[in-house]
């Protein structure tokens, strides 16, 4: 293949759009600035088809790299400018009937700012200079006077104080490059769900174990008892670690009165288990390194032995275990028998029955496959709306009508054939079931039933 | 350095007055795709573009006419199903033209200052040929 003129992967695509009215360069009078602008086109490229969905993605990073290369090489006027300008407005245009004070206030040129702070109670009458008239007619007259005043004043104020709003909002106007950059960011952010953006939640659910402190109470008892007995035997070792042999604490250690005092179980304020646990734990820091894990080990042992479970729970668990055992080893009478290997036997309980008509055994010889009626396509029956040519000659009309008639005749014949087929089939089946000759037939007749007319007999 | 466009005829000699050297300016390969539903305005814009480019002495590949796409909607005329089955056939034709240029950066400005008719969509694809 010959080399492509433009490789899409290396090229940037733009759309030609009208320049925004808020663009700084939007000056329709001057000729050198074009009213058109190149705006980058964000292309979606189907990157892969995976399982049941296709996702449209863009290679944004590459787009940005391309942009960095290509855009600076093009003249600036071709792109929309970054800065935007709100078109200028003159306040006087907006408020034709404005009071001088208001205009002054807007323009910010009032020197007497103190005058604004204090308003007397009768400021209305003061404003109207004593003439207080609500009538609309007088009002216009009034305004007429004021307007004349304003016009005179206008010359004084002149063009220096034209009220101009120039807002440079760099957030609105964007250069082409910046736009691509923002698109890149947006696609990246979209990868993350809302819940994953932002700080981590403080409470992501407290994790708790299944063992209650109370269950371990006897463990703590055991441990503490053991420790107390040991204390008197391993004195030497304690001295080695700098412990005070009498109090079992570091020389500089703190004394905890609450923990060391004897526990009064009847005291409601004291949580016996927690005190015991804390005592046990406290020994961690004071005993030698081999001992601190003792409490922990004992707790673990107890957990493993499941002693901490309450009695009922334990029994329940045992019961479940028993049940499972039973099922595994249960042997059924039938399963026992079935599992014994035996000889392969072909057993048939059916008696050989001869058919009345042919004398051959029924259900033994292969049956001839019945002739299947040719199924015509159903679609032919649909009316697809064949147009009737407007300029149809008589012959054409005849032909068309003839065709339709033929089709109808054909379908009639088919219908008849189908009906006949059904009837014959039914009668065949009937004759196979009900006997027409022989002893059985006589029995039927005696009962008052005519065999060949037994169409009321339902064929199972 | 020089662009490696195979399509450039090898016997191309710079015309008199054609002062730009390829080393000084980076040439861009530009593909302009114009699409519209209306042939007349489309052809007009095409002609303007090509004329403008030729005035600038640029290498232009004339408007390549992509086969027009005809989008057809066939619907029953009747709101109910009764009557002879008559059908309506609505269609929309989309015409597309492609123009290729080689131009230096400054001239890209000129492209944007052509007059464009309403209804014609212009897409510009730019690649650097360095």
Coordinates of C-alpha atoms in Angstrom, one line a residue, chain A residues 45 47 50-51 100 103 135 177 191 231 238 271 293 341 358 436 450 457:
Chain A
X45 CA -11.9 5.4 18.7
X47 CA -10.2 0.3 20.9
X50 CA -14.3 -7.5 24.8
X51 CA -17.0 -10.1 25.6
X100 CA -27.4 60.6 39.5
X103 CA -24.8 56.1 38.8
X135 CA -49.7 60.5 41.1
X177 CA -4.0 22.7 24.2
X191 CA -12.1 5.4 35.8
X231 CA 6.8 -15.0 91.6
X238 CA 13.5 -11.0 87.9
X271 CA -15.7 -4.7 86.0
X293 CA 3.0 -14.3 75.7
X341 CA -21.9 -56.1 41.0
X358 CA -51.4 -58.4 9.7
X436 CA -63.3 -55.2 14.7
X450 CA -70.3 -50.7 17.5
X457 CA -62.9 -43.6 22.4

